[in-house]
mmCIF file of C-alpha atoms in Angstrom:
data_model
loop_
_atom_site.group_PDB
_atom_site.id
_atom_site.type_symbol
_atom_site.label_atom_id
_atom_site.label_comp_id
_atom_site.label_asym_id
_atom_site.label_seq_id
_atom_site.Cartn_x
_atom_site.Cartn_y
_atom_site.Cartn_z
ATOM 1 C CA MET A 365 -52.682 -16.687 37.204
ATOM 2 C CA GLU A 366 -55.489 -14.997 35.246
ATOM 3 C CA PHE A 367 -58.136 -17.771 33.272
ATOM 4 C CA SER A 368 -57.639 -16.037 30.420
ATOM 5 C CA GLN A 369 -53.535 -17.484 30.793
ATOM 6 C CA VAL A 370 -54.972 -20.864 32.653
ATOM 7 C CA ILE A 371 -56.981 -21.573 29.054
ATOM 8 C CA GLU A 372 -53.834 -20.877 26.920
ATOM 9 C CA GLN A 373 -51.201 -22.622 29.207
ATOM 10 C CA ARG A 374 -52.453 -25.660 29.655
ATOM 11 C CA ARG A 375 -51.207 -28.305 27.463
ATOM 12 C CA SER A 376 -50.991 -32.585 27.331
ATOM 13 C CA ILE A 377 -47.852 -32.991 28.860
ATOM 14 C CA ARG A 378 -46.746 -36.387 28.362
ATOM 15 C CA HIS A 379 -43.329 -36.046 30.605
ATOM 16 C CA TYR A 380 -43.641 -35.608 35.045
ATOM 17 C CA ASP A 381 -41.312 -34.972 36.937
ATOM 18 C CA ALA A 382 -41.227 -38.372 39.350
ATOM 19 C CA SER A 383 -39.621 -36.088 42.234
ATOM 20 C CA LYS A 384 -42.417 -34.443 42.518
ATOM 21 C CA LYS A 385 -46.128 -35.792 44.549
ATOM 22 C CA VAL A 386 -49.850 -35.002 43.664
ATOM 23 C CA THR A 387 -51.327 -34.785 47.452
ATOM 24 C CA GLN A 388 -55.452 -36.122 48.497
ATOM 25 C CA ALA A 389 -55.139 -32.449 49.142
ATOM 26 C CA GLN A 390 -54.833 -30.897 45.599
ATOM 27 C CA VAL A 391 -56.948 -33.845 43.893
ATOM 28 C CA GLU A 392 -59.661 -32.954 45.783
ATOM 29 C CA GLU A 393 -58.791 -29.059 44.882
ATOM 30 C CA MET A 394 -59.439 -30.695 41.408
ATOM 31 C CA VAL A 395 -62.628 -32.353 42.730
ATOM 32 C CA GLU A 396 -64.041 -29.272 44.028
ATOM 33 C CA ALA A 397 -63.796 -26.996 40.026
ATOM 34 C CA ALA A 398 -65.282 -30.288 38.425
ATOM 35 C CA ILE A 399 -68.107 -30.483 40.665
ATOM 36 C CA LEU A 400 -68.899 -26.334 39.844
ATOM 37 C CA ALA A 401 -69.732 -27.458 36.274
ATOM 38 C CA PRO A 402 -73.591 -27.638 35.344
ATOM 39 C CA SER A 403 -74.587 -31.087 34.117
ATOM 40 C CA TRP A 404 -78.156 -32.301 33.122
ATOM 41 C CA LYS A 405 -80.894 -31.576 35.146
ATOM 42 C CA ASN A 406 -78.068 -30.580 38.401
ATOM 43 C CA SER A 407 -78.003 -34.882 38.167
ATOM 44 C CA GLN A 408 -74.186 -34.477 38.667
ATOM 45 C CA THR A 409 -73.581 -38.037 37.451
ATOM 46 C CA ALA A 410 -69.798 -37.045 37.060
ATOM 47 C CA ARG A 411 -67.478 -39.519 39.605
ATOM 48 C CA TYR A 412 -63.574 -39.807 40.474
ATOM 49 C CA TYR A 413 -61.233 -42.670 41.375
ATOM 50 C CA ALA A 414 -57.417 -40.941 42.394
ATOM 51 C CA ILE A 415 -54.853 -43.319 42.142
ATOM 52 C CA LEU A 416 -51.554 -42.010 44.696
ATOM 53 C CA SER A 417 -49.891 -44.265 45.864
ATOM 54 C CA GLU A 418 -46.901 -44.968 43.449
ATOM 55 C CA ASP A 419 -47.477 -49.034 44.098
ATOM 56 C CA LYS A 420 -50.591 -48.638 42.356
ATOM 57 C CA ILE A 421 -49.995 -46.305 40.030
ATOM 58 C CA GLU A 422 -47.315 -48.351 38.581
ATOM 59 C CA ASP A 423 -49.610 -51.223 39.565
ATOM 60 C CA PHE A 424 -52.451 -49.566 37.286
ATOM 61 C CA LEU A 425 -49.840 -48.580 34.509
ATOM 62 C CA ALA A 426 -48.640 -52.367 33.265
ATOM 63 C CA LYS A 427 -52.578 -53.620 33.925
ATOM 64 C CA CYS A 428 -54.809 -50.428 32.078
ATOM 65 C CA LEU A 429 -52.870 -48.755 30.232
ATOM 66 C CA PRO A 430 -51.291 -49.692 26.450
ATOM 67 C CA GLU A 431 -47.238 -49.505 26.615
ATOM 68 C CA PHE A 432 -47.420 -45.487 25.195
ATOM 69 C CA ASN A 433 -50.110 -43.932 27.558
ATOM 70 C CA ALA A 434 -48.429 -45.800 30.050
ATOM 71 C CA ASN A 435 -44.731 -44.048 29.197
ATOM 72 C CA ASN A 436 -46.511 -41.147 28.767
ATOM 73 C CA SER A 437 -47.989 -40.836 32.392
ATOM 74 C CA LYS A 438 -44.664 -42.148 34.207
ATOM 75 C CA GLY A 439 -43.981 -39.541 36.878
ATOM 76 C CA ALA A 440 -47.887 -38.353 37.772
ATOM 77 C CA ALA A 441 -50.569 -39.212 39.408
ATOM 78 C CA LEU A 442 -53.873 -40.990 37.891
ATOM 79 C CA ILE A 443 -57.370 -40.332 38.235
ATOM 80 C CA VAL A 444 -60.088 -42.224 36.522
ATOM 81 C CA THR A 445 -63.061 -40.692 35.318
ATOM 82 C CA THR A 446 -66.602 -42.494 35.024
ATOM 83 C CA PHE A 447 -70.114 -41.247 35.141
ATOM 84 C CA VAL A 448 -73.383 -43.025 36.462
ATOM 85 C CA ALA A 449 -75.257 -43.802 33.256
ATOM 86 C CA ASN A 450 -78.409 -43.376 32.018
ATOM 87 C CA ARG A 451 -79.253 -40.203 34.177
ATOM 88 C CA ALA A 452 -77.798 -37.524 32.359
ATOM 89 C CA GLY A 453 -80.548 -37.233 29.228
ATOM 90 C CA PHE A 454 -83.695 -39.445 30.703
ATOM 91 C CA ASN A 455 -86.338 -39.289 32.300
ATOM 92 C CA ARG A 456 -87.593 -40.492 35.939
ATOM 93 C CA GLU A 457 -89.496 -43.245 33.766
ATOM 94 C CA GLY A 458 -86.138 -44.244 32.386
ATOM 95 C CA GLN A 459 -86.587 -43.443 28.956
ATOM 96 C CA PRO A 460 -84.180 -41.114 27.104
ATOM 97 C CA ASP A 461 -85.767 -37.148 27.077
ATOM 98 C CA ASN A 462 -83.627 -36.280 23.104
ATOM 99 C CA GLU A 463 -81.676 -38.559 20.770
ATOM 100 C CA ALA A 464 -78.317 -37.708 22.882
ATOM 101 C CA GLY A 465 -79.329 -40.861 25.421
ATOM 102 C CA ASN A 466 -76.339 -41.042 27.304
ATOM 103 C CA GLY A 467 -74.623 -38.584 24.860
ATOM 104 C CA TRP A 468 -75.113 -36.023 27.713
ATOM 105 C CA GLY A 469 -73.248 -38.178 30.462
ATOM 106 C CA PHE A 470 -70.534 -37.833 27.986
ATOM 107 C CA TYR A 471 -71.090 -33.807 27.887
ATOM 108 C CA ASP A 472 -71.524 -33.317 31.576
ATOM 109 C CA LEU A 473 -68.282 -35.351 31.946
ATOM 110 C CA GLY A 474 -66.613 -33.152 29.666
ATOM 111 C CA LEU A 475 -67.288 -30.630 31.170
ATOM 112 C CA HIS A 476 -66.211 -31.287 34.682
ATOM 113 C CA ASN A 477 -62.791 -32.955 33.179
ATOM 114 C CA GLU A 478 -62.478 -29.256 31.543
ATOM 115 C CA ASN A 479 -62.783 -27.409 35.300
ATOM 116 C CA LEU A 480 -60.999 -29.700 36.430
ATOM 117 C CA VAL A 481 -57.302 -29.722 33.933
ATOM 118 C CA LEU A 482 -58.323 -26.022 34.079
ATOM 119 C CA LYS A 483 -58.202 -26.396 37.979
ATOM 120 C CA ALA A 484 -54.601 -28.095 38.045
ATOM 121 C CA LYS A 485 -53.002 -25.501 35.477
ATOM 122 C CA ASP A 486 -54.183 -23.129 37.649
ATOM 123 C CA MET A 487 -52.654 -25.031 41.090
ATOM 124 C CA GLY A 488 -49.083 -25.593 38.632
ATOM 125 C CA LEU A 489 -49.986 -29.039 37.607
ATOM 126 C CA ASP A 490 -50.233 -30.780 34.321
ATOM 127 C CA THR A 491 -52.050 -32.525 33.268
ATOM 128 C CA LEU A 492 -52.524 -35.245 30.034
ATOM 129 C CA ILE A 493 -56.794 -36.742 29.422
ATOM 130 C CA MET A 494 -56.204 -39.981 27.629
ATOM 131 C CA GLY A 495 -59.176 -42.177 26.176
ATOM 132 C CA ILE A 496 -57.283 -45.439 25.017
ATOM 133 C CA ARG A 497 -57.305 -47.583 28.276
ATOM 134 C CA ASP A 498 -58.040 -50.909 29.139
ATOM 135 C CA GLU A 499 -61.936 -50.199 30.500
ATOM 136 C CA LYS A 500 -62.393 -54.068 32.026
ATOM 137 C CA ALA A 501 -59.427 -54.582 33.541
ATOM 138 C CA ILE A 502 -59.927 -50.695 35.582
ATOM 139 C CA ARG A 503 -63.080 -51.883 36.361
ATOM 140 C CA GLN A 504 -61.618 -54.920 37.762
ATOM 141 C CA PHE A 505 -58.579 -52.801 39.601
ATOM 142 C CA LEU A 506 -60.743 -49.998 40.987
ATOM 143 C CA GLN A 507 -64.190 -51.808 41.177
ATOM 144 C CA VAL A 508 -65.719 -49.556 39.154
ATOM 145 C CA PRO A 509 -69.847 -50.207 39.554
ATOM 146 C CA GLU A 510 -71.280 -51.727 36.319
ATOM 147 C CA ALA A 511 -73.765 -48.711 36.764
ATOM 148 C CA GLU A 512 -70.909 -45.855 35.499
ATOM 149 C CA THR A 513 -68.846 -45.748 32.601
ATOM 150 C CA ILE A 514 -65.735 -45.644 32.141
ATOM 151 C CA VAL A 515 -64.048 -42.745 30.004
ATOM 152 C CA ALA A 516 -61.181 -41.466 30.880
ATOM 153 C CA VAL A 517 -57.651 -41.717 32.219
ATOM 154 C CA ILE A 518 -56.407 -38.389 33.314
ATOM 155 C CA ALA A 519 -52.380 -37.910 34.627
ATOM 156 C CA VAL A 520 -51.898 -35.079 36.519
ATOM 157 C CA GLY A 521 -48.685 -33.919 37.688
ATOM 158 C CA TYR A 522 -45.758 -31.320 37.131
ATOM 159 C CA ALA A 523 -44.405 -31.517 33.993
ATOM 160 C CA SER A 524 -40.454 -32.231 33.528
ATOM 161 C CA GLN A 525 -41.020 -31.635 30.114
ATOM 162 C CA GLY A 526 -42.478 -28.539 28.256
ATOM 163 C CA ALA A 527 -45.765 -28.550 24.851
ATOM 164 C CA ASP A 528 -46.043 -26.377 21.838
ATOM 165 C CA MET A 529 -49.210 -25.472 21.328
ATOM 166 C CA PRO A 530 -50.706 -27.288 17.766
ATOM 167 C CA LYS A 531 -51.870 -24.895 15.722
ATOM 168 C CA ARG A 532 -55.908 -23.983 15.978
ATOM 169 C CA LYS A 533 -58.519 -23.103 13.926
ATOM 170 C CA THR A 534 -59.194 -19.863 13.773
ATOM 171 C CA PRO A 535 -63.492 -18.217 14.848
ATOM 172 C CA ALA A 536 -63.568 -18.004 10.825
ATOM 173 C CA ASP A 537 -62.890 -22.079 10.946
ATOM 174 C CA ILE A 538 -65.177 -22.739 13.096
ATOM 175 C CA LEU A 539 -68.036 -20.095 13.267
ATOM 176 C CA LYS A 540 -71.334 -19.329 10.943
ATOM 177 C CA ILE A 541 -73.601 -16.606 12.625
ATOM 178 C CA CYS A 542 -77.054 -16.179 11.648
#
């Protein structure tokens, strides 16, 4: 698929075909694309936790997501995204290099996640990025180290129902040229 088609066709999907499963090889291919994103001083602090088995997905949905996000993710695999805190945006002495501090970890992970979801679309998969989740339950469920900041849960699967593109701003709305 042409890159412009990938970015134009990507949508947040809330209905997945449970009869079509995402494979470990597909997740690895998406994460390989994520790894190619830039990061602060090449710190590469993004981390991914994939949940592929039906039993574990069902358990995760019940324990770690609010009902509306659990319902929106049914039939999909799940990828939890984190970053190693206090590395991106920090110097060797552990002090922030600028006022953003760990904001750079969020920024870098966002770049990585964008590559991941665009690669998913290029592979014929669809995604939903969710930020409303139970951080403590996820940390316990996946045994995420305290040094990592949990950011998002991404549902990945085959859409059973499409979604229209919501209205977007134009460059004239958001761009200032000096």
